[in-house]
PDB file of C-alpha atoms in Angstrom:
ATOM      1  CA  MET A   1       0.000   0.000   0.000  1.00 60.00           C
ATOM      2  CA  ALA A   2       0.994   3.598  -0.350  1.00 70.00           C
ATOM      3  CA  VAL A   3       0.091   6.913   1.233  1.00 76.00           C
ATOM      4  CA  LYS A   4      -1.804   9.172  -1.138  1.00 78.00           C
ATOM      5  CA  ILE A   5      -1.278  12.928  -0.855  1.00 76.00           C
ATOM      6  CA  GLN A   6      -3.724  15.107  -2.766  1.00 77.00           C
ATOM      7  CA  THR A   7      -2.345  18.377  -4.143  1.00 80.00           C
ATOM      8  CA  LYS A   8      -3.848  21.021  -6.394  1.00 87.00           C
ATOM      9  CA  ASN A   9      -1.897  19.556  -9.342  1.00 91.00           C
ATOM     10  CA  GLY A  10      -2.795  15.899  -8.743  1.00 90.00           C
ATOM     11  CA  THR A  11      -2.076  12.970  -6.471  1.00 87.00           C
ATOM     12  CA  VAL A  12       1.286  11.906  -5.043  1.00 84.00           C
ATOM     13  CA  ASP A  13       1.700   8.262  -4.018  1.00 85.00           C
ATOM     14  CA  VAL A  14       4.419   7.585  -1.432  1.00 84.00           C
ATOM     15  CA  SER A  15       5.271   3.882  -1.135  1.00 86.00           C
ATOM     16  CA  ASN A  16       5.896   2.104   2.143  1.00 84.00           C
ATOM     17  CA  ASP A  17       9.531   1.510   1.154  1.00 86.00           C
ATOM     18  CA  VAL A  18      10.097   5.260   0.902  1.00 87.00           C
ATOM     19  CA  ILE A  19       8.454   5.786   4.279  1.00 89.00           C
ATOM     20  CA  ALA A  20      10.592   2.973   5.741  1.00 88.00           C
ATOM     21  CA  THR A  21      13.776   4.577   4.388  1.00 89.00           C
ATOM     22  CA  VAL A  22      12.870   7.957   5.889  1.00 90.00           C
ATOM     23  CA  VAL A  23      11.959   6.317   9.209  1.00 91.00           C
ATOM     24  CA  GLY A  24      15.134   4.204   9.259  1.00 89.00           C
ATOM     25  CA  GLY A  25      17.321   7.188   8.474  1.00 89.00           C
ATOM     26  CA  GLY A  26      15.700   9.216  11.245  1.00 90.00           C
ATOM     27  CA  ALA A  27      15.955   6.372  13.749  1.00 91.00           C
ATOM     28  CA  THR A  28      19.621   5.592  13.130  1.00 89.00           C
ATOM     29  CA  ASP A  29      20.519   9.292  13.276  1.00 90.00           C
ATOM     30  CA  ASN A  30      19.955   9.336  17.054  1.00 91.00           C
ATOM     31  CA  TYR A  31      22.647   8.971  19.704  1.00 93.00           C
ATOM     32  CA  GLY A  32      22.524   5.526  21.260  1.00 92.00           C
ATOM     33  CA  VAL A  33      21.071   3.733  18.241  1.00 90.00           C
ATOM     34  CA  VAL A  34      23.560   1.286  16.749  1.00 89.00           C
ATOM     35  CA  GLY A  35      21.306   0.352  13.831  1.00 85.00           C
ATOM     36  CA  MET A  36      18.068  -1.172  12.634  1.00 88.00           C
ATOM     37  CA  ALA A  37      17.068  -4.773  13.320  1.00 87.00           C
ATOM     38  CA  SER A  38      14.779  -7.077  11.383  1.00 81.00           C
ATOM     39  CA  LYS A  39      11.209  -7.180  12.686  1.00 77.00           C
ATOM     40  CA  SER A  40      11.166 -10.970  12.371  1.00 69.00           C
ATOM     41  CA  GLN A  41      14.735 -12.113  12.876  1.00 60.00           C
ATOM     42  CA  ILE A  42      13.962 -15.835  12.785  1.00 53.00           C
ATOM     43  CA  ARG A  43      11.942 -15.755   9.552  1.00 54.00           C
ATOM     44  CA  ASP A  44      14.356 -13.407   7.742  1.00 52.00           C
ATOM     45  CA  ASN A  45      17.355 -15.286   9.159  1.00 54.00           C
ATOM     46  CA  LEU A  46      18.919 -11.920   9.942  1.00 52.00           C
ATOM     47  CA  ASN A  47      20.634 -11.505  13.257  1.00 57.00           C
ATOM     48  CA  GLU A  48      22.752  -8.528  12.289  1.00 62.00           C
ATOM     49  CA  ILE A  49      22.345  -4.802  11.860  1.00 69.00           C
ATOM     50  CA  LEU A  50      20.472  -3.837   8.701  1.00 69.00           C
ATOM     51  CA  ARG A  51      22.045  -1.581   6.092  1.00 70.00           C
ATOM     52  CA  LYS A  52      20.284   1.384   4.503  1.00 66.00           C
ATOM     53  CA  GLU A  53      18.940  -0.647   1.584  1.00 67.00           C
ATOM     54  CA  ASN A  54      17.226  -3.065   4.015  1.00 74.00           C
ATOM     55  CA  TYR A  55      15.559  -0.559   6.352  1.00 75.00           C
ATOM     56  CA  SER A  56      12.136  -1.743   5.175  1.00 78.00           C
ATOM     57  CA  LYS A  57      12.748  -5.059   6.997  1.00 81.00           C
ATOM     58  CA  GLY A  58      13.024  -3.163  10.292  1.00 85.00           C
ATOM     59  CA  VAL A  59      10.034  -0.865   9.864  1.00 90.00           C
ATOM     60  CA  VAL A  60       6.310  -1.662   9.730  1.00 91.00           C
ATOM     61  CA  VAL A  61       4.029   0.979   8.202  1.00 90.00           C
ATOM     62  CA  ARG A  62       0.272   0.733   8.739  1.00 89.00           C
ATOM     63  CA  GLN A  63      -2.102   3.168   7.047  1.00 85.00           C
ATOM     64  CA  GLN A  64      -4.810   4.728   9.179  1.00 83.00           C
ATOM     65  CA  ASP A  65      -7.616   7.159   8.414  1.00 79.00           C
ATOM     66  CA  ASN A  66      -5.712  10.373   9.102  1.00 80.00           C
ATOM     67  CA  GLY A  67      -2.068   9.265   9.005  1.00 81.00           C
ATOM     68  CA  VAL A  68       0.174   6.278   9.554  1.00 88.00           C
ATOM     69  CA  ALA A  69       1.236   4.073  12.457  1.00 92.00           C
ATOM     70  CA  ILE A  70       4.914   3.159  12.503  1.00 93.00           C
ATOM     71  CA  ASP A  71       6.726   0.284  14.241  1.00 94.00           C
ATOM     72  CA  VAL A  72      10.524   0.683  14.413  1.00 94.00           C
ATOM     73  CA  TYR A  73      12.864  -2.163  15.390  1.00 93.00           C
ATOM     74  CA  ILE A  74      16.272  -0.958  16.621  1.00 92.00           C
ATOM     75  CA  ILE A  75      19.457  -2.094  18.329  1.00 91.00           C
ATOM     76  CA  VAL A  76      20.791   0.233  21.024  1.00 93.00           C
ATOM     77  CA  SER A  77      24.271   0.806  22.375  1.00 93.00           C
ATOM     78  CA  TYR A  78      25.203  -0.652  25.753  1.00 92.00           C
ATOM     79  CA  GLY A  79      25.305   1.975  28.499  1.00 91.00           C
ATOM     80  CA  THR A  80      22.646   4.286  27.088  1.00 93.00           C
ATOM     81  CA  LYS A  81      19.293   4.874  28.717  1.00 95.00           C
ATOM     82  CA  ILE A  82      16.883   2.893  26.561  1.00 95.00           C
ATOM     83  CA  SER A  83      13.827   4.972  27.455  1.00 95.00           C
ATOM     84  CA  GLU A  84      15.530   8.231  26.426  1.00 96.00           C
ATOM     85  CA  VAL A  85      16.858   6.732  23.204  1.00 95.00           C
ATOM     86  CA  SER A  86      13.344   5.464  22.394  1.00 95.00           C
ATOM     87  CA  LYS A  87      11.762   8.878  23.058  1.00 96.00           C
ATOM     88  CA  ASN A  88      14.355  10.536  20.822  1.00 95.00           C
ATOM     89  CA  VAL A  89      13.673   8.020  18.057  1.00 95.00           C
ATOM     90  CA  GLN A  90       9.928   8.666  18.314  1.00 95.00           C
ATOM     91  CA  SER A  91      10.257  12.430  18.056  1.00 95.00           C
ATOM     92  CA  LYS A  92      12.847  12.308  15.247  1.00 95.00           C
ATOM     93  CA  VAL A  93      10.755   9.875  13.186  1.00 94.00           C
ATOM     94  CA  LYS A  94       7.624  12.017  13.592  1.00 94.00           C
ATOM     95  CA  TYR A  95       9.535  15.160  12.635  1.00 95.00           C
ATOM     96  CA  ASN A  96      11.142  13.544   9.563  1.00 93.00           C
ATOM     97  CA  LEU A  97       7.840  12.173   8.287  1.00 91.00           C
ATOM     98  CA  GLU A  98       6.103  15.530   8.603  1.00 92.00           C
ATOM     99  CA  SER A  99       8.942  17.651   7.230  1.00 93.00           C
ATOM    100  CA  MET A 100      10.101  15.389   4.377  1.00 91.00           C
ATOM    101  CA  LEU A 101       6.898  13.696   3.244  1.00 87.00           C
ATOM    102  CA  GLY A 102       4.060  15.717   4.735  1.00 85.00           C
ATOM    103  CA  VAL A 103       2.697  12.569   6.396  1.00 85.00           C
ATOM    104  CA  SER A 104       1.509  12.678   9.988  1.00 88.00           C
ATOM    105  CA  ALA A 105       2.399   9.762  12.239  1.00 89.00           C
ATOM    106  CA  ASN A 106      -0.383   8.879  14.654  1.00 91.00           C
ATOM    107  CA  SER A 107       1.910   6.580  16.615  1.00 94.00           C
ATOM    108  CA  VAL A 108       5.557   5.552  16.558  1.00 94.00           C
ATOM    109  CA  ASN A 109       6.205   2.308  18.427  1.00 96.00           C
ATOM    110  CA  VAL A 110       9.855   1.522  19.181  1.00 95.00           C
ATOM    111  CA  PHE A 111      10.910  -2.097  19.723  1.00 94.00           C
ATOM    112  CA  VAL A 112      14.415  -2.652  21.056  1.00 92.00           C
ATOM    113  CA  GLN A 113      15.597  -5.921  19.522  1.00 89.00           C
ATOM    114  CA  GLY A 114      19.018  -5.990  21.130  1.00 87.00           C
ATOM    115  CA  VAL A 115      21.834  -4.238  22.932  1.00 89.00           C
ATOM    116  CA  LYS A 116      25.311  -4.096  21.417  1.00 87.00           C
ATOM    117  CA  VAL A 117      28.561  -3.417  23.217  1.00 88.00           C
ATOM    118  CA  LEU A 118      30.663  -1.065  21.120  1.00 77.00           C
ATOM    119  CA  GLY A 119      34.444  -1.206  21.060  1.00 70.00           C
ATOM    120  CA  ALA A 120      34.761  -4.526  22.816  1.00 58.00           C
TER     121      ALA A 120
END
């Protein structure tokens, strides 16, 4: 599915992969986030950090009446406060969606899939 944005010149369709890339970029841009994780690690057989071209495997986009609901699956750095990192991810994702795509996020759910020790 895609998000449809009506303008005076016509309709713009934004695919879920584009939304997932914007969400993944916003999520990984925060301090304390090591990277994105797969939403279903066993089925995808992915137990590592996702690269930019695979962000759609770590983001779930659900269309709602007046916006979208986003699920983000991340891996955080050891020693950071997970609740603060999650709040920062939520606000950054909402801001990026509204400023880049003009799409309002009704909810941004953050799922921490793992903790990684850096430099060890």
